[in-house]
Coordinates of C-alpha atoms in Angstrom, one line a residue:
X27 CA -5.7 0.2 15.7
X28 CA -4.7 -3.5 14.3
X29 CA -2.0 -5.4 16.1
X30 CA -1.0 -8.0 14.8
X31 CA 1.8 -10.5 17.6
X32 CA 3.8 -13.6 16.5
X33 CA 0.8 -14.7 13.9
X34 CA 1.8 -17.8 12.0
X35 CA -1.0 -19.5 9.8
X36 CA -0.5 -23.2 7.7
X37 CA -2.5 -25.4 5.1
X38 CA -1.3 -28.6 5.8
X39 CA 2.6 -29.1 6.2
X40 CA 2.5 -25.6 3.9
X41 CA 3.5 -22.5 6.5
X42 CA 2.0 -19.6 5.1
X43 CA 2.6 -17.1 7.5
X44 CA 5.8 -16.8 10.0
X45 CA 5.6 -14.9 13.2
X46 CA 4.2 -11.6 11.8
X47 CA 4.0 -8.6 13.7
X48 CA 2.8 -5.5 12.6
X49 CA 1.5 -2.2 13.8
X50 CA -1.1 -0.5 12.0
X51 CA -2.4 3.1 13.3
X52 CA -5.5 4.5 13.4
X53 CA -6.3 6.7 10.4
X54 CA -3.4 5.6 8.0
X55 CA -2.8 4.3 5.1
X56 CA -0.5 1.1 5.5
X57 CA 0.5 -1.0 2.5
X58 CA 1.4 -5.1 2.4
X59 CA 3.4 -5.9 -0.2
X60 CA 5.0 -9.0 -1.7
X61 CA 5.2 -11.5 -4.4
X62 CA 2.6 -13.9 -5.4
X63 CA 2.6 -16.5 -2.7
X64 CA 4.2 -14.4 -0.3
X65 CA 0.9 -14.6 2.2
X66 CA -0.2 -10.9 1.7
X67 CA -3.8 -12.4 1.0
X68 CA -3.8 -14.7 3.7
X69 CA -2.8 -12.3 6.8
X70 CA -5.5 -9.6 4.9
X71 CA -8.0 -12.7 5.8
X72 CA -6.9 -13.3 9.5
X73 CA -7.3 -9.6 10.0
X74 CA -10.9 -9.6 9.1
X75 CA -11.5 -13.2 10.9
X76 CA -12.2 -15.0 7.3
X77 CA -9.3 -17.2 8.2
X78 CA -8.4 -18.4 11.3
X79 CA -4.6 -18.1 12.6
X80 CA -2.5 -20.8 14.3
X81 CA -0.7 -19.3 16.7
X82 CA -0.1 -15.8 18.1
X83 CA -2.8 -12.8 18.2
X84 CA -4.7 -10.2 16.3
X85 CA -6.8 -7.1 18.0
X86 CA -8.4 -4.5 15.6
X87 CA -9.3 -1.4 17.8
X88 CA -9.0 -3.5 20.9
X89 CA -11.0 -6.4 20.2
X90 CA -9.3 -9.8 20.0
X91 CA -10.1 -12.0 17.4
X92 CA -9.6 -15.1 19.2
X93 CA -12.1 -14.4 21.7
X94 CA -15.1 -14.2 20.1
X95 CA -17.8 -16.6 19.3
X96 CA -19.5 -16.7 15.9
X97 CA -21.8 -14.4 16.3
X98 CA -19.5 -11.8 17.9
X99 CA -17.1 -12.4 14.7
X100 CA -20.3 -11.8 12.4
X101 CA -20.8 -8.5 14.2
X102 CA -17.3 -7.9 14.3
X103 CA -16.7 -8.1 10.6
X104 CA -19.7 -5.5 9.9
X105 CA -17.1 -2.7 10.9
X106 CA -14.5 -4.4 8.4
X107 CA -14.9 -3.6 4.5
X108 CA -13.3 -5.3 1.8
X109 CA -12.8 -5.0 -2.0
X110 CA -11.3 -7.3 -4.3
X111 CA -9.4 -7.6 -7.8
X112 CA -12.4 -8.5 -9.5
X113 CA -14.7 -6.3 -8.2
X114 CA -17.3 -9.2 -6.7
X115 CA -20.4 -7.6 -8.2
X116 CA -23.8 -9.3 -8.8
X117 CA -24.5 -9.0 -12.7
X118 CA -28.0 -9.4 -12.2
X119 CA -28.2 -6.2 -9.9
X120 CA -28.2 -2.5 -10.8
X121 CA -25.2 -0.8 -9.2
X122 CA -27.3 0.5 -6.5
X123 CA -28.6 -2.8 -5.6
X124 CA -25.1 -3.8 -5.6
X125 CA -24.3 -1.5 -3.1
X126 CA -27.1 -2.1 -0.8
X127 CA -26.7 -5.6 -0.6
X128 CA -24.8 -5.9 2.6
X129 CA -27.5 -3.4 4.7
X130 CA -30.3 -5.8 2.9
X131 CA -28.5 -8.9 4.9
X132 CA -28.2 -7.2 7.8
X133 CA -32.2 -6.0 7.6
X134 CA -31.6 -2.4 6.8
X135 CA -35.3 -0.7 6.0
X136 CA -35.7 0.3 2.5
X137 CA -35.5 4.1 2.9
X138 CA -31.8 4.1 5.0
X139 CA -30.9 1.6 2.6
X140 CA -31.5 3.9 -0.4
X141 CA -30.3 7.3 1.1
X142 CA -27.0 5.6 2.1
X143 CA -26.1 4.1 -1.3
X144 CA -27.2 6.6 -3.1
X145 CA -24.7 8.9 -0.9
X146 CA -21.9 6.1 -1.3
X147 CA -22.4 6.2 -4.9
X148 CA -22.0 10.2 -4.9
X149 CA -18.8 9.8 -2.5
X150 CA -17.3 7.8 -5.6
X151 CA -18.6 9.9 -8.7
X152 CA -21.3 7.7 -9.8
X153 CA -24.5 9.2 -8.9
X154 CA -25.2 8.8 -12.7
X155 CA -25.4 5.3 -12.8
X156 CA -27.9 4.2 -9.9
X157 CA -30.0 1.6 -12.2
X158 CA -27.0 0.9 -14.4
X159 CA -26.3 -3.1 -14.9
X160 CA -22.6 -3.8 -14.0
X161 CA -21.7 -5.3 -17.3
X162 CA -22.2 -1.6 -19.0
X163 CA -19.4 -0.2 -16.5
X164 CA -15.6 0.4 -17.7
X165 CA -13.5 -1.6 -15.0
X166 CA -12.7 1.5 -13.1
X167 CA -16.8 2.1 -12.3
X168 CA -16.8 -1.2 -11.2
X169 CA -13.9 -0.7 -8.9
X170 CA -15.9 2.2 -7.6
X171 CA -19.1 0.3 -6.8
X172 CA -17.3 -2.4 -5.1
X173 CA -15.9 0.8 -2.9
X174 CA -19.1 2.1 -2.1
X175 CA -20.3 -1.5 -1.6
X176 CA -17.4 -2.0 1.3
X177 CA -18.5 1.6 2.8
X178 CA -22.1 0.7 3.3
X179 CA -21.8 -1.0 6.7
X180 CA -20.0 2.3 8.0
X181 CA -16.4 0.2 8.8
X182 CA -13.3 1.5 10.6
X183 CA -11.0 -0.6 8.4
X184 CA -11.2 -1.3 4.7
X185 CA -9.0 -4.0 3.5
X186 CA -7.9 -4.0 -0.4
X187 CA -6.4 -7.0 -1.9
X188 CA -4.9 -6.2 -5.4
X189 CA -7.9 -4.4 -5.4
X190 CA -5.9 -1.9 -8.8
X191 CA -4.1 -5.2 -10.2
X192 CA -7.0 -5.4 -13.0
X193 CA -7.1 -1.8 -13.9
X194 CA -5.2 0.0 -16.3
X195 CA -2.2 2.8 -14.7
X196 CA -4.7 5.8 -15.5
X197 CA -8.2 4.2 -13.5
X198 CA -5.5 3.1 -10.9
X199 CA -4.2 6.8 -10.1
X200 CA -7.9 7.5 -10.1
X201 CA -9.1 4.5 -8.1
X202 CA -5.9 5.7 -5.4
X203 CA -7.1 9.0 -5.5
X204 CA -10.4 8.1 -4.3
X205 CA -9.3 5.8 -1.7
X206 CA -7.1 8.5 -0.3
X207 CA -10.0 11.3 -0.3
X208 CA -12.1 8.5 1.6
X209 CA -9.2 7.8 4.5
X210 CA -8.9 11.7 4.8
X211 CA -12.5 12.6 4.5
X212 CA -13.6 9.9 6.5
X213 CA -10.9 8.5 8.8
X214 CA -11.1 5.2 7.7
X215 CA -8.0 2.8 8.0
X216 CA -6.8 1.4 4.9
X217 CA -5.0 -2.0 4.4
X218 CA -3.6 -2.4 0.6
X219 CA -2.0 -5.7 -0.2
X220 CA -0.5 -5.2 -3.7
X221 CA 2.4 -6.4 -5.6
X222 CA 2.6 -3.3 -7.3
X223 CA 5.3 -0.5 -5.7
X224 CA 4.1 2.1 -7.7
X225 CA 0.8 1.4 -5.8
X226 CA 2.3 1.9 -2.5
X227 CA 4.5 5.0 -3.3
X228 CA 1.2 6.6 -4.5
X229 CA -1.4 6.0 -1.6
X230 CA 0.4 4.4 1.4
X231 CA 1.8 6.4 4.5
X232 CA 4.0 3.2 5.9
X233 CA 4.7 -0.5 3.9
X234 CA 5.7 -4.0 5.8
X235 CA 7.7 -6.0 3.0
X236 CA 6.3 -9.8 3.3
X237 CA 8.8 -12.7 1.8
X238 CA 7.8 -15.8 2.3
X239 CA 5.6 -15.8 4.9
X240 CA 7.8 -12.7 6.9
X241 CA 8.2 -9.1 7.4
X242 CA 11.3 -8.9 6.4
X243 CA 11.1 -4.9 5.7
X244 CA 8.4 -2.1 7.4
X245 CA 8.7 1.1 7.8
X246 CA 8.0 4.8 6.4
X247 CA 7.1 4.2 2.2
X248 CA 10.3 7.0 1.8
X249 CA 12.5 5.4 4.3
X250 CA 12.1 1.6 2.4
X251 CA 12.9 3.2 -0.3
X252 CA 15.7 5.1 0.7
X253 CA 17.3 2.5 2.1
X254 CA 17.3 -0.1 -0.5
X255 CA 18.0 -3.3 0.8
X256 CA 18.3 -6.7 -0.8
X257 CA 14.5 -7.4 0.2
X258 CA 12.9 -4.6 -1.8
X259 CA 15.5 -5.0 -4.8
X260 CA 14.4 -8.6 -4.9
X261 CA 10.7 -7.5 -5.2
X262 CA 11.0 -4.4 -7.5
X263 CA 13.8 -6.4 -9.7
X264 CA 16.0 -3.6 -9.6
X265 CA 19.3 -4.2 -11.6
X266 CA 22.6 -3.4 -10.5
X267 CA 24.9 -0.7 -11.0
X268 CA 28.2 -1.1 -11.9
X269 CA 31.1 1.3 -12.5
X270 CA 32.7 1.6 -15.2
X271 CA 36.3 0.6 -16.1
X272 CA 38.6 3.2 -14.9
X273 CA 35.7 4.8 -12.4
X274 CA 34.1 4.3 -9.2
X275 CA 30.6 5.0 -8.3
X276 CA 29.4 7.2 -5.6
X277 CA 25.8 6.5 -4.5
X278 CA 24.1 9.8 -3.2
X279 CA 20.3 9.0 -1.2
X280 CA 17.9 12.0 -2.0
X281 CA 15.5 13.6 0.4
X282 CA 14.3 16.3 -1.9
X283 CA 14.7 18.8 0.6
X284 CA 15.5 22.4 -0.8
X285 CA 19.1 22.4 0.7
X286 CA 20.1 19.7 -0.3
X287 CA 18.8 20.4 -3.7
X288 CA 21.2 23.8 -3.4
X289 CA 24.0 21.4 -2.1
X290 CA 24.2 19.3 -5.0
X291 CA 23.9 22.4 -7.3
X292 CA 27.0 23.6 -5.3
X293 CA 28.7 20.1 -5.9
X294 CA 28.4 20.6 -9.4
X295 CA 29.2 23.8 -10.5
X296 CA 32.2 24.3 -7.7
X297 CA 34.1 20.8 -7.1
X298 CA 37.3 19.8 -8.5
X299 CA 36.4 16.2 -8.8
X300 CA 35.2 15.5 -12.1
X301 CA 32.4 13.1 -12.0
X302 CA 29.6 12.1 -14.4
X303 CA 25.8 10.8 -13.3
X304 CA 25.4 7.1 -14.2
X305 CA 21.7 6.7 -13.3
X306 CA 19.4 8.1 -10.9
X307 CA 15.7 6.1 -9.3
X308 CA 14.3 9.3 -7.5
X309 CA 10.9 8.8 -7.0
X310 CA 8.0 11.1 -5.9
X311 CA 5.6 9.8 -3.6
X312 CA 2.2 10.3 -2.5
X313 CA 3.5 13.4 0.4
X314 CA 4.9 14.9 -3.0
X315 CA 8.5 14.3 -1.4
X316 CA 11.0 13.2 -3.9
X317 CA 13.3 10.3 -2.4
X318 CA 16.0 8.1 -4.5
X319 CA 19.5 7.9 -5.0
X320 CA 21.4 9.1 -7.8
X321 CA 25.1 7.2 -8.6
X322 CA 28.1 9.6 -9.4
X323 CA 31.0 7.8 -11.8
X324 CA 34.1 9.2 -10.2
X325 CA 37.9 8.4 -11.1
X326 CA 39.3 5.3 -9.6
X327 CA 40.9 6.2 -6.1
X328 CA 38.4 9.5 -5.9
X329 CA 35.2 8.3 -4.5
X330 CA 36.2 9.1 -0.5
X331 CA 37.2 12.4 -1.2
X332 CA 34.1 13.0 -3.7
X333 CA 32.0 11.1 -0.6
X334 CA 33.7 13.1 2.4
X335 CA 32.6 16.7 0.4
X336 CA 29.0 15.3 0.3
X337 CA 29.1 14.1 3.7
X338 CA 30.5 17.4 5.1
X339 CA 27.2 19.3 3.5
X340 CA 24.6 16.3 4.9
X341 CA 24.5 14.4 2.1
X342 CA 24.2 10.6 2.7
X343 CA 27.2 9.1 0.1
X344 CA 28.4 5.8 -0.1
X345 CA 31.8 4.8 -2.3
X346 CA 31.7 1.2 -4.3
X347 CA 32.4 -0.5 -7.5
X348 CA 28.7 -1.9 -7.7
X349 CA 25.1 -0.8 -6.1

């Protein structure tokens, strides 16, 4: 669906984006995530041909962005919706004006214009508030215009930058709830750029981890998780683990699947190894799969054997003084 090749992007002597390359399918859910600065904003930008790359190549459902003319990228960017942090709304229009604002520029007739946002409007719960002014919506109803705003032109893609990073965690769930009703009920491809992890352990089906201008992490939301590397602790700030004097940790990954869940209850009402849980970061995500690892404290000189038993029964285990 969106292939991104070898994309770097600069302002200046300022490299914004390195050599990207990323894979996004037709009909998922894919989440960017980084730090401020990282370039998640900029690369959301190339892909709808706001911003034009330096090198490399970009194709969204075939068509390369490099080989069009202006008014080919115009027409391109009709099947491309976009919402944004701060919703973009015209105070001076009612919501449903709002929402037929991009089928007035492209010379929609009055009576397509109406039926469609007034649909739009339904799809997101706000069929009550068609001649509302946007300044007596909550931030959440806002969100939602701006959602039924980027549906109008019918796109194949919506692109959301930070588009939850103004809301509070109770309109987010909702505002990720709608979003994923919309990709299943619709098909629509969805591109989230957030900084937020809880964000992309709710909605997103894959994640690409962008430091610095590079993917430096993609893959399933679970597996990223799962495997914990340096690149996502960096992001999420997670603190170490360390044992404590006398012990020796014993980091277990957890799938959540049911035998596992009977293997571990095995582990802890039949093994001879005395050990203690230290901390846990299991996690449920949007597939309702529960994925994290929990660290055992063992006694010093125990952890292999404590390891080896978990191993034997398919449990991932890893033996070390720190995590």
């Amino acid at each position: 669906m969106i292939q991104i090749e070898n994309v770097s992007k600069s302002f200046g002597e300022l490299q914004i984006l390195r050599n990207v390359n990323l894979y996004i399918k037709k009909g998922e859910i894919f989440g960017i995530a980084g730090r401020s600065g990282a370039g998640k904003s900029t690369l959301l930008r190339c892909i709808n041909g706001l911003e034009k790359y330096d090198n490399g190549k970009i194709s969204v459902d075939g068509t390369d962005l490099n080989s069009l003319n202006n008014k080919q990228l115009l027409d391109f960017r009709r099947g491309i919706g976009m919402i944004f942090q701060n919703f973009a709304l015209l105070n001076r229009k009612t919501v449903l004006d709002n929402v037929k604002l991009p089928m007035e520029c492209w010379k929609y007739n009055e009576k397509e214009m109406n039926e469609r946002a007034q649909n739009l409007l339904k799809l997101v719960g706000l069929e009550d508030k068609l001649y509302v002014m946007p300044e007596e919506l909550s931030g959440g109803q806002k969100q939602r215009v701006a959602i039924a705003r980027a549906l109008a032109m019918e796109p194949s893609v919506l692109l959301c930058d930070e588009a939850t990073s103004a809301l509070d965690p109770a309109i987010t769930q909702s505002i990720l709830e709608l979003l994923e009703g919309i990709n299943s009920k619709l098909g629509i491809t969805i591109v989230m750029v957030t900084h937020e992890m809880s964000v992309i352990k709710e909605a997103c089906d894959r994640v690409a981890i962008l430091e610095d201008g590079c993917i430096v992490s993609q893959g399933l939301v679970e597996d990223v998780f799962l495997n914990d590397d340096d690149y996502l602790q960096n992001l999420i700030g997670s603190k170490r683990v360390y044992a404590p004097a006398g012990k020796e940790l014993v980091k277990i990954a957890v799938h959540g699947s049911e035998t596992e869940q009977e293997s571990i209850y095995r582990l802890a009402t039949s093994c001879e190894i005395p050990f203690g849980i230290l901390s846990a970061n299991v996690s449920q995500f949007h597939n309702n799969c529960y994925m994290g690892h929990i660290y055992l404290t063992v006694p010093y000189g125990k952890g292999k054997d404590l390891a080896k038993i978990l191993r034997t029964q398919g449990i991932a285990a890893e033996v070390g003084g720190e995590f």
